[in-house]
Short mmCIF file of N, CA, C and O in Angstrom, two decimals:
data_model
loop_
_atom_site.label_atom_id
_atom_site.label_comp_id
_atom_site.label_asym_id
_atom_site.label_seq_id
_atom_site.Cartn_x
_atom_site.Cartn_y
_atom_site.Cartn_z
N ALA A 1 1.03 -1.44 0.07
CA ALA A 1 -0.37 0.20 0.11
C ALA A 1 1.05 1.15 0.18
O ALA A 1 1.76 1.29 0.52
N GLN A 2 0.61 2.08 -1.05
CA GLN A 2 0.90 3.50 -0.70
C GLN A 2 1.09 4.54 -0.13
O GLN A 2 -0.40 4.50 0.85
N ALA A 3 1.77 5.13 0.68
CA ALA A 3 1.71 6.05 2.16
C ALA A 3 0.80 6.86 1.03
O ALA A 3 0.91 7.69 0.18
N GLY A 4 0.20 7.99 2.38
CA GLY A 4 -0.71 9.67 1.63
C GLY A 4 0.32 10.88 1.32
O GLY A 4 1.46 10.18 2.02
N PRO A 5 0.19 11.64 1.09
CA PRO A 5 1.07 12.84 1.46
C PRO A 5 1.36 12.85 3.30
O PRO A 5 0.93 12.82 4.06
N PRO A 6 2.42 13.47 3.42
CA PRO A 6 2.91 13.93 4.60
C PRO A 6 2.21 14.54 5.51
O PRO A 6 1.47 15.49 4.89
N PRO A 7 2.62 14.61 6.52
CA PRO A 7 1.24 15.76 7.39
C PRO A 7 2.07 17.30 7.20
O PRO A 7 3.38 17.21 7.35
N GLY A 8 1.06 18.22 7.02
CA GLY A 8 1.34 19.52 6.58
C GLY A 8 1.13 19.79 4.86
O GLY A 8 1.55 20.58 4.76
N GLY A 9 1.32 18.32 3.98
CA GLY A 9 1.48 18.48 2.71
C GLY A 9 0.43 18.80 2.30
O GLY A 9 -0.71 19.02 2.60
N PRO A 10 -0.03 19.04 0.86
CA PRO A 10 -0.88 19.06 0.26
C PRO A 10 -1.93 18.47 0.74
O PRO A 10 -1.71 16.94 0.35
N GLY A 11 -3.44 18.59 0.72
CA GLY A 11 -4.32 17.50 1.37
C GLY A 11 -4.03 16.72 2.72
O GLY A 11 -5.00 16.29 3.32
N GLY A 12 -2.86 16.85 3.01
CA GLY A 12 -2.79 16.39 5.07
C GLY A 12 -3.30 17.39 5.50
O GLY A 12 -3.75 18.88 5.45
N PRO A 13 -3.03 17.26 6.99
CA PRO A 13 -3.70 17.87 8.27
C PRO A 13 -3.20 19.42 8.13
O PRO A 13 -1.35 19.59 8.15
N GLY A 14 -3.27 20.46 8.07
CA GLY A 14 -2.76 22.02 8.09
C GLY A 14 -2.43 22.00 6.94
O GLY A 14 -1.06 23.17 6.77
N GLY A 15 -2.39 21.34 6.01
CA GLY A 15 -2.00 21.14 4.79
C GLY A 15 -2.42 22.37 3.43
O GLY A 15 -3.38 22.84 3.87
N GLY A 16 -1.92 22.02 2.26
CA GLY A 16 -1.87 22.90 1.32
C GLY A 16 -3.32 22.76 0.77
O GLY A 16 -3.50 23.17 -0.82
N GLY A 17 -3.60 21.19 1.17
CA GLY A 17 -4.58 21.15 -0.03
C GLY A 17 -6.12 22.12 -0.86
O GLY A 17 -6.54 21.68 -1.48
N ASN A 18 -6.54 22.93 0.21
CA ASN A 18 -7.31 23.68 0.76
C ASN A 18 -6.92 25.28 -0.05
O ASN A 18 -7.05 26.00 1.02
N PHE A 19 -5.76 25.46 -1.11
CA PHE A 19 -5.02 26.76 -1.13
C PHE A 19 -5.92 27.98 -1.06
O PHE A 19 -7.24 27.88 -1.94
N ASN A 20 -5.76 28.73 -0.24
CA ASN A 20 -7.15 30.28 -1.10
C ASN A 20 -6.49 31.13 -0.28
O ASN A 20 -5.72 31.60 0.57
N PRO A 21 -5.58 32.38 -2.15
CA PRO A 21 -5.17 32.86 -2.30
C PRO A 21 -5.22 34.36 -1.47
O PRO A 21 -4.42 34.84 -0.85
N ALA A 22 -6.75 34.51 -0.69
CA ALA A 22 -7.09 35.78 -0.15
C ALA A 22 -6.64 35.65 0.67
O ALA A 22 -5.87 36.56 2.10
N GLN A 23 -6.34 34.38 1.43
CA GLN A 23 -6.00 34.24 2.89
C GLN A 23 -4.98 34.22 2.94
O GLN A 23 -4.31 34.99 4.29
N LEU A 24 -4.26 33.78 1.63
CA LEU A 24 -2.59 34.14 1.70
C LEU A 24 -2.20 35.46 2.35
O LEU A 24 -1.44 35.90 3.04
N GLN A 25 -3.14 36.18 1.41
CA GLN A 25 -2.72 37.61 1.13
C GLN A 25 -3.57 38.60 2.36
O GLN A 25 -2.35 39.18 2.71
N GLU A 26 -3.88 38.37 2.78
CA GLU A 26 -4.09 38.60 4.42
C GLU A 26 -3.26 38.02 4.95
O GLU A 26 -2.73 39.11 6.07
N MET A 27 -3.23 37.11 5.04
CA MET A 27 -1.88 36.91 5.86
C MET A 27 -0.19 37.67 5.85
O MET A 27 0.11 38.34 6.65
N MET A 28 -0.35 37.96 4.26
CA MET A 28 0.86 38.72 4.70
C MET A 28 0.46 40.49 4.68
O MET A 28 1.20 41.09 5.38
N LEU A 29 0.07 40.59 4.36
CA LEU A 29 -1.00 42.05 4.76
C LEU A 29 -0.58 41.95 6.47
O LEU A 29 0.08 43.31 7.04
N GLN A 30 -1.18 40.92 6.98
CA GLN A 30 -1.12 41.36 8.47
C GLN A 30 0.52 41.22 9.43
O GLN A 30 0.48 42.02 10.15
N ARG A 31 1.27 40.74 8.65
CA ARG A 31 2.75 40.55 8.56
C ARG A 31 3.09 41.64 7.86
O ARG A 31 3.96 42.82 9.51
N VAL A 32 2.68 42.51 7.21
CA VAL A 32 3.20 43.75 6.58
C VAL A 32 2.96 44.92 7.97
O VAL A 32 4.11 46.15 8.27
N GLN A 33 1.55 44.51 8.45
CA GLN A 33 1.15 45.54 9.39
C GLN A 33 1.68 45.54 10.44
O GLN A 33 2.54 46.89 11.14
N ARG A 34 2.22 43.99 11.14
CA ARG A 34 2.83 43.92 12.15
C ARG A 34 4.43 44.98 12.32
O ARG A 34 4.81 45.49 13.07
N GLU A 35 4.84 44.62 10.79
CA GLU A 35 6.52 44.73 10.66
C GLU A 35 6.88 45.94 10.89
O GLU A 35 7.48 46.87 11.20
N LEU A 36 5.67 46.83 10.20
CA LEU A 36 6.07 48.73 10.21
C LEU A 36 4.99 49.28 11.75
O LEU A 36 5.47 50.00 11.90
N GLY A 37 4.48 48.44 12.58
CA GLY A 37 4.22 48.26 13.57
C GLY A 37 3.25 49.98 12.99
O GLY A 37 3.30 50.97 14.17
N ALA A 38 2.46 49.62 12.30
CA ALA A 38 1.50 50.84 11.88
C ALA A 38 -0.31 50.26 12.94
O ALA A 38 0.09 49.62 12.73
N THR A 39 -0.35 51.62 13.13
CA THR A 39 -1.51 51.49 13.96
C THR A 39 -2.77 51.31 13.21
O THR A 39 -2.90 51.44 11.48
N GLU A 40 -4.22 51.42 13.57
CA GLU A 40 -5.27 50.60 12.85
C GLU A 40 -5.74 52.13 11.87
O GLU A 40 -5.87 51.73 10.54
N SER A 41 -5.36 52.92 12.29
CA SER A 41 -5.84 54.47 11.53
C SER A 41 -4.64 54.44 10.99
O SER A 41 -5.01 55.42 9.43
N GLU A 42 -3.62 54.38 10.80
CA GLU A 42 -2.34 54.65 9.85
C GLU A 42 -2.63 53.27 8.73
O GLU A 42 -1.76 53.92 7.84
N TRP A 43 -2.99 51.55 9.25
CA TRP A 43 -3.02 51.07 8.57
C TRP A 43 -3.95 51.10 7.49
O TRP A 43 -4.68 50.88 6.05
N GLU A 44 -4.83 51.91 7.50
CA GLU A 44 -5.96 52.23 6.74
C GLU A 44 -5.85 52.51 5.73
O GLU A 44 -6.46 53.15 4.54
N SER A 45 -4.95 54.01 5.92
CA SER A 45 -4.85 54.27 4.28
C SER A 45 -3.22 53.67 3.79
O SER A 45 -3.43 53.74 2.84
N LEU A 46 -2.25 53.05 4.66
CA LEU A 46 -1.50 51.90 4.36
C LEU A 46 -1.74 50.79 3.33
O LEU A 46 -1.68 50.43 2.38
N ALA A 47 -2.62 49.94 3.76
CA ALA A 47 -3.12 48.96 3.30
C ALA A 47 -3.48 48.72 1.98
O ALA A 47 -3.24 48.13 1.39
N PRO A 48 -4.30 50.20 1.04
CA PRO A 48 -4.72 49.98 0.02
C PRO A 48 -3.24 50.17 -0.86
O PRO A 48 -2.96 49.28 -2.05
N LEU A 49 -2.50 50.66 -0.98
CA LEU A 49 -0.96 51.24 -1.31
C LEU A 49 -0.32 49.75 -1.15
O LEU A 49 0.42 50.08 -2.19
N VAL A 50 -0.59 48.93 0.14
CA VAL A 50 0.50 47.67 0.33
C VAL A 50 0.27 46.88 -0.78
O VAL A 50 0.83 46.07 -1.26
N GLU A 51 -1.60 46.18 -0.56
CA GLU A 51 -1.90 45.65 -1.80
C GLU A 51 -1.60 45.95 -3.09
O GLU A 51 -1.23 44.91 -3.87
N ASN A 52 -1.41 47.20 -3.52
CA ASN A 52 -1.49 47.35 -4.85
C ASN A 52 -0.09 47.21 -5.34
O ASN A 52 -0.06 46.37 -5.97
N VAL A 53 1.25 47.48 -4.15
CA VAL A 53 2.23 46.85 -4.53
C VAL A 53 1.97 45.57 -4.53
O VAL A 53 3.06 44.80 -5.65
N LEU A 54 1.47 44.56 -3.81
CA LEU A 54 1.71 43.46 -3.79
C LEU A 54 1.40 42.50 -5.06
O LEU A 54 1.74 41.89 -5.71
N GLN A 55 0.55 43.02 -5.56
CA GLN A 55 -0.49 42.60 -6.57
C GLN A 55 0.22 43.03 -7.64
O GLN A 55 0.89 41.83 -8.49
N LEU A 56 1.12 44.19 -7.95
CA LEU A 56 1.93 44.54 -9.33
C LEU A 56 3.07 44.00 -9.40
O LEU A 56 3.86 43.51 -10.35
N GLN A 57 3.28 43.77 -7.95
CA GLN A 57 4.93 42.84 -8.31
C GLN A 57 4.30 41.89 -8.45
O GLN A 57 5.29 40.93 -9.14
N GLN A 58 3.61 40.61 -7.90
CA GLN A 58 3.62 39.67 -8.63
C GLN A 58 3.21 39.35 -10.21
O GLN A 58 3.92 38.87 -10.50
N ALA A 59 2.83 40.17 -10.36
CA ALA A 59 2.13 40.72 -12.25
C ALA A 59 3.08 40.51 -12.55
O ALA A 59 3.54 39.99 -14.01
N THR A 60 4.22 41.43 -12.45
CA THR A 60 5.10 41.90 -12.97
C THR A 60 6.09 40.88 -13.21
O THR A 60 7.19 40.26 -13.86
N ARG A 61 6.51 40.18 -11.80
CA ARG A 61 7.61 39.23 -11.15
C ARG A 61 7.21 37.74 -12.00
O ARG A 61 7.92 37.04 -12.59
N MET A 62 5.87 37.30 -12.19
CA MET A 62 5.75 36.32 -12.91
C MET A 62 5.07 36.78 -14.30
O MET A 62 4.69 35.66 -15.02
N GLY A 63 5.20 37.86 -14.98
CA GLY A 63 5.41 38.29 -16.55
C GLY A 63 4.13 37.63 -16.70
O GLY A 63 3.73 37.58 -17.65
N GLY A 64 2.92 38.20 -16.06
CA GLY A 64 1.62 37.52 -16.32
C GLY A 64 1.02 36.14 -16.11
O GLY A 64 -0.37 35.90 -16.47
N MET A 65 1.64 35.45 -15.57
CA MET A 65 2.31 33.76 -15.77
C MET A 65 0.75 33.23 -14.71
O MET A 65 0.64 32.26 -14.99
N GLY A 66 0.58 34.41 -13.71
CA GLY A 66 0.08 33.19 -12.95
C GLY A 66 0.68 32.97 -11.36
O GLY A 66 1.85 32.73 -11.79
N GLY A 67 0.13 32.38 -10.82
CA GLY A 67 1.23 31.60 -9.79
C GLY A 67 1.05 30.19 -9.43
O GLY A 67 1.35 29.87 -10.66
N PRO A 68 0.77 29.31 -8.34
CA PRO A 68 1.32 28.56 -8.38
C PRO A 68 0.23 27.50 -9.51
O PRO A 68 -0.85 27.75 -9.46
N GLY A 69 0.77 26.78 -10.22
CA GLY A 69 0.02 25.80 -11.02
C GLY A 69 0.11 26.66 -12.80
O GLY A 69 -0.50 25.69 -13.70
N GLY A 70 1.41 27.28 -12.82
CA GLY A 70 1.64 27.66 -13.98
C GLY A 70 0.79 28.60 -14.74
O GLY A 70 -0.49 29.10 -14.38
N PRO A 71 0.89 29.44 -16.09
CA PRO A 71 -0.04 30.11 -16.91
C PRO A 71 -0.90 29.74 -17.03
O PRO A 71 -2.24 30.78 -16.54
N ARG A 72 -2.00 29.03 -16.75
CA ARG A 72 -2.75 28.37 -16.38
C ARG A 72 -3.84 27.69 -15.33
O ARG A 72 -4.99 27.01 -15.54
N GLY A 73 -2.87 27.92 -14.99
CA GLY A 73 -3.14 27.53 -12.62
C GLY A 73 -3.99 28.28 -12.33
O GLY A 73 -4.87 28.72 -12.86
N ARG A 74 -4.66 27.37 -11.05
CA ARG A 74 -4.90 28.47 -10.18
C ARG A 74 -4.48 29.72 -9.71
O ARG A 74 -5.25 30.06 -9.00
N GLY A 75 -3.96 29.69 -10.04
CA GLY A 75 -3.00 30.77 -8.79
C GLY A 75 -3.47 32.62 -10.30
O GLY A 75 -4.10 32.44 -11.18
N PRO A 76 -3.13 33.76 -9.28
CA PRO A 76 -4.27 34.63 -10.06
C PRO A 76 -3.15 34.82 -11.44
O PRO A 76 -1.96 34.90 -11.15
N ARG A 77 -3.62 35.42 -12.59
CA ARG A 77 -3.30 35.79 -13.58
C ARG A 77 -2.80 37.06 -13.90
O ARG A 77 -1.78 37.72 -14.69
N GLY A 78 -2.73 38.05 -12.91
CA GLY A 78 -2.22 39.48 -13.02
C GLY A 78 -3.47 40.77 -13.75
O GLY A 78 -4.49 39.80 -14.31
N PRO A 79 -2.41 41.66 -14.10
CA PRO A 79 -3.24 42.78 -14.74
C PRO A 79 -3.96 41.48 -16.13
O PRO A 79 -3.46 40.87 -16.79
N GLU A 80 -4.70 42.10 -16.09
CA GLU A 80 -6.26 41.50 -16.97
C GLU A 80 -5.28 41.84 -18.60
O GLU A 80 -5.36 41.05 -19.63
N ALA A 81 -4.73 42.97 -18.82
CA ALA A 81 -4.44 43.56 -20.29
C ALA A 81 -3.22 42.87 -20.72
O ALA A 81 -3.03 41.77 -21.59
N LEU A 82 -2.14 42.33 -19.72
CA LEU A 82 -1.05 41.41 -19.72
C LEU A 82 -1.69 39.72 -20.20
O LEU A 82 -0.75 39.52 -21.12
N ALA A 83 -2.58 39.26 -19.36
CA ALA A 83 -3.29 38.30 -19.54
C ALA A 83 -3.70 38.22 -20.93
O ALA A 83 -3.02 37.24 -21.16
N THR A 84 -4.03 39.03 -21.27
CA THR A 84 -4.55 39.26 -22.87
C THR A 84 -3.79 39.38 -23.65
O THR A 84 -3.78 38.23 -24.74
N GLU A 85 -2.56 39.68 -23.45
CA GLU A 85 -1.77 39.86 -24.68
C GLU A 85 -0.54 38.52 -24.65
O GLU A 85 -0.14 38.05 -25.70
N ILE A 86 -0.51 38.05 -23.47
CA ILE A 86 0.51 36.67 -23.09
C ILE A 86 -1.07 35.54 -23.80
O ILE A 86 -0.07 34.79 -25.11
N ASP A 87 -2.14 35.56 -24.02
CA ASP A 87 -2.77 34.80 -24.77
C ASP A 87 -2.56 35.14 -25.60
O ASP A 87 -2.97 33.84 -27.03
N ALA A 88 -2.61 36.09 -26.34
CA ALA A 88 -2.94 36.85 -28.04
C ALA A 88 -1.11 35.65 -28.49
O ALA A 88 -1.60 35.19 -29.81
N LEU A 89 -0.35 35.63 -27.85
CA LEU A 89 0.45 35.76 -27.97
C LEU A 89 1.15 33.77 -28.03
O LEU A 89 0.92 33.26 -29.06
N ARG A 90 0.23 33.29 -27.09
CA ARG A 90 0.26 31.60 -27.11
C ARG A 90 -0.88 31.38 -28.49
O ARG A 90 -0.17 30.27 -29.37
N THR A 91 -1.50 31.82 -28.54
CA THR A 91 -2.62 31.60 -29.76
C THR A 91 -1.81 32.43 -31.50
O THR A 91 -2.23 30.88 -32.32
N VAL A 92 -1.18 33.16 -31.37
CA VAL A 92 -0.39 32.66 -32.84
C VAL A 92 0.69 32.45 -33.04
O VAL A 92 0.51 31.29 -34.15
N LEU A 93 1.15 31.69 -31.57
CA LEU A 93 2.40 30.34 -31.18
C LEU A 93 1.78 29.09 -32.08
O LEU A 93 2.06 28.70 -31.96
N ASP A 94 0.44 29.04 -31.37
CA ASP A 94 -0.44 27.14 -31.61
C ASP A 94 -0.15 27.51 -33.26
O ASP A 94 -0.85 26.17 -33.35
N SER A 95 -0.62 28.30 -33.90
CA SER A 95 -0.92 28.04 -35.12
C SER A 95 0.04 27.92 -35.81
O SER A 95 1.33 28.43 -36.14
N ASP A 96 0.06 27.01 -37.06
CA ASP A 96 1.10 26.39 -38.04
C ASP A 96 1.54 27.31 -39.05
O ASP A 96 2.30 27.50 -39.43
N THR A 97 -0.03 28.09 -39.63
CA THR A 97 0.49 28.72 -40.57
C THR A 97 0.68 30.72 -39.96
O THR A 97 0.73 31.35 -40.93
N THR A 98 1.30 30.44 -38.93
CA THR A 98 1.81 32.64 -38.54
C THR A 98 2.49 32.93 -39.31
O THR A 98 3.70 32.23 -39.23
N THR A 99 2.69 33.70 -39.31
CA THR A 99 4.07 34.39 -40.53
C THR A 99 4.55 34.83 -39.25
O THR A 99 4.35 35.54 -37.86
N ASP A 100 5.99 35.40 -39.92
CA ASP A 100 7.05 35.97 -38.86
C ASP A 100 6.30 37.21 -38.06
O ASP A 100 6.51 38.02 -37.06
N GLU A 101 5.90 38.02 -39.14
CA GLU A 101 5.47 39.22 -39.07
C GLU A 101 4.17 39.24 -37.92
O GLU A 101 3.95 39.98 -37.16
N GLN A 102 3.47 37.58 -37.89
CA GLN A 102 2.40 38.03 -36.56
C GLN A 102 3.05 37.67 -35.64
O GLN A 102 2.38 38.37 -34.57
N ILE A 103 3.92 36.85 -35.08
CA ILE A 103 4.70 37.32 -34.17
C ILE A 103 5.23 38.03 -33.54
O ILE A 103 5.31 38.36 -33.02
N THR A 104 5.94 38.93 -34.47
CA THR A 104 6.73 40.40 -34.42
C THR A 104 5.95 40.42 -33.56
O THR A 104 5.88 41.57 -32.99
N ALA A 105 4.43 41.39 -34.06
CA ALA A 105 3.44 41.81 -33.67
C ALA A 105 2.80 41.85 -32.26
O ALA A 105 2.98 42.60 -31.56
N ALA A 106 2.58 40.53 -32.44
CA ALA A 106 2.16 40.05 -30.63
C ALA A 106 3.22 40.36 -29.86
O ALA A 106 2.85 40.94 -28.46
N LEU A 107 4.46 40.16 -29.86
CA LEU A 107 5.69 40.05 -29.08
C LEU A 107 5.58 41.62 -28.57
O LEU A 107 5.75 42.22 -27.52
N LYS A 108 5.72 42.62 -29.88
CA LYS A 108 5.76 43.37 -29.78
C LYS A 108 4.62 44.33 -28.83
O LYS A 108 4.80 44.80 -27.74
N ASP A 109 3.25 43.85 -28.85
CA ASP A 109 1.98 43.83 -28.03
C ASP A 109 2.37 43.40 -26.35
O ASP A 109 2.04 44.71 -25.56
N LEU A 110 2.88 42.57 -26.17
CA LEU A 110 3.60 41.71 -25.16
C LEU A 110 4.13 42.97 -24.67
O LEU A 110 4.31 43.18 -23.24
N ARG A 111 5.35 42.81 -24.69
CA ARG A 111 6.35 43.84 -24.19
C ARG A 111 5.74 45.24 -24.00
O ARG A 111 6.21 45.67 -23.16
N SER A 112 5.56 45.50 -25.56
CA SER A 112 4.71 47.66 -24.57
C SER A 112 3.25 46.84 -22.94
O SER A 112 4.00 47.85 -22.15
N THR A 113 2.57 46.21 -23.52
CA THR A 113 1.93 46.16 -21.69
C THR A 113 2.63 45.70 -20.73
O THR A 113 2.74 46.03 -19.53
N ARG A 114 3.72 45.11 -20.91
CA ARG A 114 4.84 44.26 -19.98
C ARG A 114 5.22 45.65 -19.38
O ARG A 114 5.44 46.18 -18.25
N ALA A 115 5.66 46.09 -20.27
CA ALA A 115 6.25 48.00 -19.57
C ALA A 115 5.60 48.63 -19.09
O ALA A 115 6.00 49.34 -18.32
N ALA A 116 3.89 48.91 -19.35
CA ALA A 116 3.12 49.49 -18.63
C ALA A 116 3.27 49.35 -17.80
O ALA A 116 2.61 49.90 -16.64
N GLU A 117 3.12 47.66 -17.82
CA GLU A 117 2.52 47.47 -15.68
C GLU A 117 3.64 47.62 -14.74
O GLU A 117 3.82 47.62 -13.74
N GLU A 118 4.39 47.44 -15.48
CA GLU A 118 6.27 47.93 -14.92
C GLU A 118 6.19 49.21 -14.51
O GLU A 118 6.32 49.31 -12.91
N GLN A 119 5.48 50.04 -15.15
CA GLN A 119 5.81 51.46 -15.01
C GLN A 119 4.49 51.57 -13.85
O GLN A 119 4.84 52.67 -12.83
N LYS A 120 3.23 50.88 -14.20
CA LYS A 120 2.37 50.81 -12.86
C LYS A 120 2.94 50.43 -11.59
O LYS A 120 2.70 51.50 -10.37
N PHE A 121 3.24 49.47 -11.53
CA PHE A 121 4.68 48.71 -9.97
C PHE A 121 5.60 50.10 -9.69
O PHE A 121 5.65 50.41 -8.46
N LEU A 122 6.18 50.19 -10.45
CA LEU A 122 6.94 51.20 -10.11
C LEU A 122 6.16 52.92 -9.45
O LEU A 122 7.19 53.02 -7.86
N LYS A 123 5.13 53.13 -9.94
CA LYS A 123 4.65 54.15 -9.66
C LYS A 123 3.81 53.91 -7.93
O LYS A 123 3.63 54.43 -7.11
N ALA A 124 3.63 52.69 -7.70
CA ALA A 124 2.38 52.15 -6.94
C ALA A 124 3.91 52.44 -5.94
O ALA A 124 3.44 52.09 -4.68
N ARG A 125 4.87 51.40 -5.76
CA ARG A 125 6.42 51.93 -5.16
C ARG A 125 6.34 53.50 -4.13
O ARG A 125 6.16 53.46 -3.61
N GLU A 126 6.53 53.76 -5.53
CA GLU A 126 6.78 55.54 -5.13
C GLU A 126 5.92 55.89 -4.04
O GLU A 126 6.14 56.64 -3.16
N ASP A 127 4.45 55.51 -4.41
CA ASP A 127 3.04 56.37 -3.38
C ASP A 127 3.64 55.93 -2.59
O ASP A 127 3.05 55.90 -1.43
N LEU A 128 3.85 54.55 -2.09
CA LEU A 128 3.80 53.42 -0.73
C LEU A 128 5.11 54.66 -0.20
O LEU A 128 4.97 54.48 1.01
N ARG A 129 6.07 54.15 -0.47
CA ARG A 129 7.13 55.00 -0.19
C ARG A 129 6.99 56.82 0.57
O ARG A 129 7.23 56.93 1.39
N ALA A 130 6.08 57.35 -0.78
CA ALA A 130 5.84 58.50 0.36
C ALA A 130 4.71 58.68 1.59
O ALA A 130 4.57 59.61 1.93
N ALA A 131 4.45 57.46 1.50
CA ALA A 131 3.04 57.66 2.20
C ALA A 131 3.62 57.21 3.99
O ALA A 131 2.98 56.57 5.11
N VAL A 132 4.93 56.57 4.13
CA VAL A 132 5.73 55.96 5.10
C VAL A 132 6.73 56.82 5.73
O VAL A 132 7.21 57.69 4.96
N THR A 133 6.93 56.40 7.04
CA THR A 133 8.19 56.92 7.91
C THR A 133 9.19 56.19 7.02
O THR A 133 9.38 54.97 6.54
N LEU A 134 10.51 57.05 7.54
CA LEU A 134 11.52 56.28 7.32
C LEU A 134 12.14 54.98 7.49
O LEU A 134 12.57 53.80 6.77
N ARG A 135 11.76 54.66 8.64
CA ARG A 135 12.11 53.57 9.55
C ARG A 135 11.07 52.39 9.15
O ARG A 135 11.17 51.09 8.22
N GLN A 136 9.78 53.21 8.42
CA GLN A 136 9.09 51.88 7.75
C GLN A 136 9.25 51.32 6.05
O GLN A 136 9.54 50.18 5.71
N GLU A 137 9.87 52.92 5.93
CA GLU A 137 10.48 52.48 4.68
C GLU A 137 11.27 51.42 4.84
O GLU A 137 11.76 50.49 3.53
N ALA A 138 12.53 51.56 5.97
CA ALA A 138 13.64 50.35 5.26
C ALA A 138 13.05 49.26 5.90
O ALA A 138 13.51 48.33 5.12
N LYS A 139 12.01 49.11 6.30
CA LYS A 139 11.19 47.63 6.89
C LYS A 139 10.82 47.33 5.74
O LYS A 139 10.77 45.96 5.41
N LEU A 140 9.81 47.93 4.54
CA LEU A 140 9.80 47.14 3.55
C LEU A 140 10.57 46.92 2.28
O LEU A 140 10.25 46.23 1.69
N VAL A 141 11.54 47.70 2.58
CA VAL A 141 12.76 46.97 1.54
C VAL A 141 12.98 46.00 2.19
O VAL A 141 13.27 45.11 1.47
N LEU A 142 13.63 45.78 3.45
CA LEU A 142 14.27 44.41 4.20
C LEU A 142 12.63 42.90 3.58
O LEU A 142 12.68 41.93 3.11
N LEU A 143 11.46 43.65 3.42
CA LEU A 143 10.57 43.05 3.07
C LEU A 143 9.94 42.74 1.70
O LEU A 143 9.46 41.38 1.14
N GLY A 144 11.10 43.51 0.58
CA GLY A 144 10.98 42.76 -0.78
C GLY A 144 9.48 43.97 -1.02
O GLY A 144 9.78 43.46 -2.17
N LEU A 145 9.55 44.98 -0.29
CA LEU A 145 8.39 45.78 -1.31
C LEU A 145 8.52 46.86 -2.11
O LEU A 145 8.22 47.24 -2.64
N LEU A 146 9.52 47.25 -0.91
CA LEU A 146 9.89 48.47 -1.90
C LEU A 146 11.62 48.28 -1.99
O LEU A 146 12.09 47.24 -1.57
N ASP A 147 12.36 49.26 -2.92
CA ASP A 147 13.92 48.62 -2.86
C ASP A 147 13.83 49.44 -2.64
O ASP A 147 14.85 50.76 -1.73
#
């Protein structure tokens, strides 16, 4: 007989069998709030800025490919425009009759959209940086949310 998954693993007791992205994000936000030492009233204004950075960071780092499970997996897909351009490039590449010009155009569109998303990410970081104290900024650098 085969042994089941180890305890704490996917599907095991306390494991990731019921992965909940919203719960993970909430835990991340709570950690950031704790690390920053932000009061509830401070956190009301900081939370949306932190959430925005986290979402754009994930999208730009993953290239719009999504989270666990790969490009078409269970994870979030990132900004819709980026996902649309990735799907368009995949569609072009899936055809045996695609021309080089079609591939070039799809690549150009994807690169342009990625560059726009990267600019949104950089702006979100600057907005967050402007809203925190120097000590909080340093902690956000250690957490990888600011550079």
